[in-house]
Amino acid sequence: MKKSTKAVLLSALLFPGAGHLFLKKYFFGAVLTGTALIALYILIPGLIDRARQISEKILNGEIRLDLTVITELASQQPIGGEAQSLEMAMSVLVIAWLAGIIGSYLAGRSFESGAKTL
């Protein structure tokens, strides 16, 4: 398997920046990994809080234990400033992931051709 293919698969399936780290492009890999980690640091507490609120409603008997009801509650948009920060963090994570995939492909191709452009 070519290095560019391995790098793309690592970036797409493992974590943003993993392909760059595999190709020894440490600066770009660290930037992408750091960006994705910061986005996840913002996203995960919001998601855990949403899950906690839903589980409390189930335990208090406010909603019944039904998959469709739980799915509907989980898919509701957050309100206020939390919504904006979660949306921004999700956008940053997706952009970092796509940049990691595209960047690792380009870096892998230049690595295979012997050029040191990236």
Short mmCIF file of N, CA and C in Angstrom, two decimals, residues 16-99:
data_model
loop_
_atom_site.label_atom_id
_atom_site.label_comp_id
_atom_site.label_asym_id
_atom_site.label_seq_id
_atom_site.Cartn_x
_atom_site.Cartn_y
_atom_site.Cartn_z
N PRO A 16 -7.75 13.39 13.01
CA PRO A 16 -7.12 14.40 12.15
C PRO A 16 -5.66 14.60 12.54
N GLY A 17 -4.80 14.62 11.57
CA GLY A 17 -3.37 14.81 11.81
C GLY A 17 -2.59 13.52 11.90
N ALA A 18 -3.26 12.39 12.03
CA ALA A 18 -2.55 11.11 12.15
C ALA A 18 -1.77 10.79 10.89
N GLY A 19 -2.32 11.12 9.74
CA GLY A 19 -1.63 10.88 8.48
C GLY A 19 -0.38 11.74 8.35
N HIS A 20 -0.47 12.98 8.80
CA HIS A 20 0.70 13.86 8.76
C HIS A 20 1.79 13.34 9.70
N LEU A 21 1.39 12.88 10.87
CA LEU A 21 2.38 12.33 11.80
C LEU A 21 3.03 11.08 11.23
N PHE A 22 2.26 10.26 10.52
CA PHE A 22 2.79 9.06 9.87
C PHE A 22 3.82 9.44 8.81
N LEU A 23 3.59 10.55 8.12
CA LEU A 23 4.51 11.00 7.07
C LEU A 23 5.64 11.88 7.63
N LYS A 24 5.71 11.98 8.95
CA LYS A 24 6.72 12.76 9.65
C LYS A 24 6.61 14.26 9.36
N LYS A 25 5.39 14.72 9.13
CA LYS A 25 5.09 16.14 9.00
C LYS A 25 4.53 16.58 10.36
N TYR A 26 5.43 16.69 11.33
CA TYR A 26 5.02 16.83 12.72
C TYR A 26 4.30 18.15 13.01
N PHE A 27 4.73 19.24 12.39
CA PHE A 27 4.09 20.52 12.67
C PHE A 27 2.63 20.51 12.24
N PHE A 28 2.37 20.12 10.98
CA PHE A 28 1.00 20.09 10.49
C PHE A 28 0.16 19.06 11.25
N GLY A 29 0.76 17.93 11.57
CA GLY A 29 0.05 16.92 12.35
C GLY A 29 -0.33 17.42 13.73
N ALA A 30 0.60 18.13 14.37
CA ALA A 30 0.32 18.66 15.70
C ALA A 30 -0.75 19.75 15.66
N VAL A 31 -0.72 20.59 14.64
CA VAL A 31 -1.73 21.65 14.52
C VAL A 31 -3.12 21.04 14.32
N LEU A 32 -3.23 20.07 13.41
CA LEU A 32 -4.53 19.44 13.16
C LEU A 32 -5.02 18.65 14.38
N THR A 33 -4.12 17.92 15.01
CA THR A 33 -4.50 17.15 16.20
C THR A 33 -4.92 18.07 17.34
N GLY A 34 -4.15 19.13 17.56
CA GLY A 34 -4.49 20.08 18.61
C GLY A 34 -5.83 20.77 18.37
N THR A 35 -6.07 21.16 17.12
CA THR A 35 -7.34 21.79 16.77
C THR A 35 -8.51 20.85 17.03
N ALA A 36 -8.36 19.61 16.61
CA ALA A 36 -9.43 18.63 16.81
C ALA A 36 -9.65 18.34 18.30
N LEU A 37 -8.57 18.27 19.06
CA LEU A 37 -8.71 18.03 20.50
C LEU A 37 -9.42 19.18 21.21
N ILE A 38 -9.11 20.41 20.81
CA ILE A 38 -9.79 21.57 21.41
C ILE A 38 -11.28 21.54 21.07
N ALA A 39 -11.59 21.22 19.81
CA ALA A 39 -13.00 21.13 19.41
C ALA A 39 -13.72 20.05 20.21
N LEU A 40 -13.08 18.91 20.40
CA LEU A 40 -13.69 17.83 21.19
C LEU A 40 -13.83 18.22 22.66
N TYR A 41 -12.87 19.00 23.16
CA TYR A 41 -12.91 19.48 24.54
C TYR A 41 -14.15 20.36 24.77
N ILE A 42 -14.55 21.08 23.73
CA ILE A 42 -15.74 21.91 23.82
C ILE A 42 -17.01 21.08 23.60
N LEU A 43 -16.95 20.13 22.68
CA LEU A 43 -18.14 19.34 22.32
C LEU A 43 -18.56 18.33 23.39
N ILE A 44 -17.62 17.59 23.92
CA ILE A 44 -17.95 16.46 24.79
C ILE A 44 -18.71 16.86 26.05
N PRO A 45 -18.31 17.91 26.78
CA PRO A 45 -19.11 18.27 27.96
C PRO A 45 -20.56 18.63 27.62
N GLY A 46 -20.78 19.29 26.49
CA GLY A 46 -22.14 19.62 26.09
C GLY A 46 -22.96 18.38 25.79
N LEU A 47 -22.34 17.40 25.14
CA LEU A 47 -23.04 16.15 24.84
C LEU A 47 -23.32 15.34 26.10
N ILE A 48 -22.37 15.32 27.00
CA ILE A 48 -22.57 14.60 28.27
C ILE A 48 -23.67 15.27 29.09
N ASP A 49 -23.70 16.59 29.09
CA ASP A 49 -24.74 17.31 29.82
C ASP A 49 -26.12 17.01 29.25
N ARG A 50 -26.21 16.96 27.92
CA ARG A 50 -27.48 16.63 27.27
C ARG A 50 -27.92 15.22 27.66
N ALA A 51 -27.00 14.26 27.65
CA ALA A 51 -27.34 12.89 28.02
C ALA A 51 -27.76 12.80 29.48
N ARG A 52 -27.09 13.56 30.34
CA ARG A 52 -27.45 13.58 31.77
C ARG A 52 -28.85 14.13 31.98
N GLN A 53 -29.20 15.20 31.26
CA GLN A 53 -30.53 15.78 31.38
C GLN A 53 -31.61 14.79 30.94
N ILE A 54 -31.36 14.09 29.85
CA ILE A 54 -32.34 13.11 29.36
C ILE A 54 -32.48 11.96 30.35
N SER A 55 -31.35 11.48 30.89
CA SER A 55 -31.43 10.37 31.84
C SER A 55 -32.14 10.78 33.13
N GLU A 56 -31.96 12.03 33.57
CA GLU A 56 -32.67 12.50 34.75
C GLU A 56 -34.18 12.55 34.50
N LYS A 57 -34.58 12.98 33.30
CA LYS A 57 -36.00 13.01 32.96
C LYS A 57 -36.59 11.60 32.95
N ILE A 58 -35.81 10.64 32.49
CA ILE A 58 -36.28 9.25 32.49
C ILE A 58 -36.42 8.74 33.92
N LEU A 59 -35.42 9.00 34.75
CA LEU A 59 -35.45 8.53 36.14
C LEU A 59 -36.56 9.19 36.95
N ASN A 60 -36.86 10.46 36.65
CA ASN A 60 -37.93 11.17 37.36
C ASN A 60 -39.31 10.83 36.84
N GLY A 61 -39.39 10.09 35.76
CA GLY A 61 -40.67 9.69 35.20
C GLY A 61 -41.31 10.74 34.32
N GLU A 62 -40.56 11.79 33.95
CA GLU A 62 -41.11 12.84 33.09
C GLU A 62 -41.33 12.34 31.67
N ILE A 63 -40.46 11.45 31.23
CA ILE A 63 -40.63 10.84 29.90
C ILE A 63 -40.55 9.33 30.07
N ARG A 64 -41.18 8.63 29.14
CA ARG A 64 -41.16 7.17 29.24
C ARG A 64 -39.90 6.63 28.54
N LEU A 65 -39.56 5.44 28.89
CA LEU A 65 -38.38 4.79 28.34
C LEU A 65 -38.73 4.24 26.96
N ASP A 66 -38.64 5.11 25.96
CA ASP A 66 -38.99 4.77 24.59
C ASP A 66 -37.91 5.32 23.67
N LEU A 67 -37.43 4.50 22.77
CA LEU A 67 -36.32 4.89 21.91
C LEU A 67 -36.65 6.11 21.05
N THR A 68 -37.85 6.18 20.52
CA THR A 68 -38.19 7.32 19.66
C THR A 68 -38.25 8.62 20.45
N VAL A 69 -38.76 8.58 21.67
CA VAL A 69 -38.83 9.78 22.50
C VAL A 69 -37.42 10.23 22.87
N ILE A 70 -36.58 9.29 23.26
CA ILE A 70 -35.21 9.62 23.63
C ILE A 70 -34.44 10.18 22.44
N THR A 71 -34.62 9.58 21.27
CA THR A 71 -33.96 10.07 20.06
C THR A 71 -34.42 11.47 19.72
N GLU A 72 -35.70 11.72 19.87
CA GLU A 72 -36.24 13.05 19.59
C GLU A 72 -35.66 14.09 20.54
N LEU A 73 -35.57 13.76 21.82
CA LEU A 73 -34.98 14.69 22.79
C LEU A 73 -33.49 14.92 22.52
N ALA A 74 -32.78 13.87 22.16
CA ALA A 74 -31.35 14.00 21.91
C ALA A 74 -31.06 14.81 20.66
N SER A 75 -31.96 14.77 19.70
CA SER A 75 -31.71 15.48 18.44
C SER A 75 -32.21 16.91 18.45
N GLN A 76 -32.84 17.36 19.53
CA GLN A 76 -33.28 18.75 19.62
C GLN A 76 -32.07 19.67 19.68
N GLN A 77 -32.22 20.83 19.06
CA GLN A 77 -31.14 21.81 19.04
C GLN A 77 -30.99 22.44 20.42
N PRO A 78 -29.74 22.62 20.87
CA PRO A 78 -29.53 23.35 22.12
C PRO A 78 -29.93 24.82 21.96
N ILE A 79 -30.18 25.49 23.07
CA ILE A 79 -30.69 26.86 23.04
C ILE A 79 -29.62 27.82 23.56
N GLY A 80 -29.54 29.01 22.96
CA GLY A 80 -28.71 30.09 23.47
C GLY A 80 -27.25 29.99 23.06
N GLY A 81 -26.39 30.49 23.95
CA GLY A 81 -24.96 30.55 23.67
C GLY A 81 -24.33 29.18 23.55
N GLU A 82 -24.91 28.20 24.23
CA GLU A 82 -24.39 26.84 24.13
C GLU A 82 -24.51 26.32 22.71
N ALA A 83 -25.60 26.65 22.05
CA ALA A 83 -25.82 26.19 20.67
C ALA A 83 -24.75 26.74 19.75
N GLN A 84 -24.42 28.00 19.92
CA GLN A 84 -23.43 28.62 19.05
C GLN A 84 -22.05 28.02 19.27
N SER A 85 -21.65 27.80 20.51
CA SER A 85 -20.33 27.23 20.76
C SER A 85 -20.24 25.78 20.29
N LEU A 86 -21.32 25.01 20.48
CA LEU A 86 -21.31 23.63 20.01
C LEU A 86 -21.27 23.56 18.49
N GLU A 87 -22.01 24.44 17.84
CA GLU A 87 -22.02 24.47 16.38
C GLU A 87 -20.64 24.87 15.84
N MET A 88 -20.02 25.85 16.48
CA MET A 88 -18.68 26.28 16.06
C MET A 88 -17.67 25.16 16.27
N ALA A 89 -17.73 24.49 17.40
CA ALA A 89 -16.79 23.41 17.68
C ALA A 89 -16.98 22.26 16.69
N MET A 90 -18.22 21.94 16.36
CA MET A 90 -18.48 20.88 15.39
C MET A 90 -17.94 21.27 14.01
N SER A 91 -18.13 22.52 13.63
CA SER A 91 -17.62 22.99 12.34
C SER A 91 -16.09 22.92 12.30
N VAL A 92 -15.45 23.34 13.37
CA VAL A 92 -13.99 23.29 13.43
C VAL A 92 -13.50 21.85 13.35
N LEU A 93 -14.18 20.94 14.03
CA LEU A 93 -13.79 19.53 13.99
C LEU A 93 -13.91 18.96 12.58
N VAL A 94 -15.01 19.25 11.91
CA VAL A 94 -15.21 18.75 10.54
C VAL A 94 -14.17 19.34 9.59
N ILE A 95 -13.90 20.64 9.72
CA ILE A 95 -12.90 21.27 8.85
C ILE A 95 -11.52 20.69 9.12
N ALA A 96 -11.17 20.49 10.39
CA ALA A 96 -9.87 19.90 10.71
C ALA A 96 -9.76 18.49 10.14
N TRP A 97 -10.84 17.73 10.23
CA TRP A 97 -10.83 16.37 9.72
C TRP A 97 -10.64 16.37 8.20
N LEU A 98 -11.39 17.21 7.50
CA LEU A 98 -11.26 17.28 6.04
C LEU A 98 -9.89 17.80 5.63
N ALA A 99 -9.38 18.81 6.35
CA ALA A 99 -8.05 19.33 6.05
C ALA A 99 -6.99 18.26 6.29
#
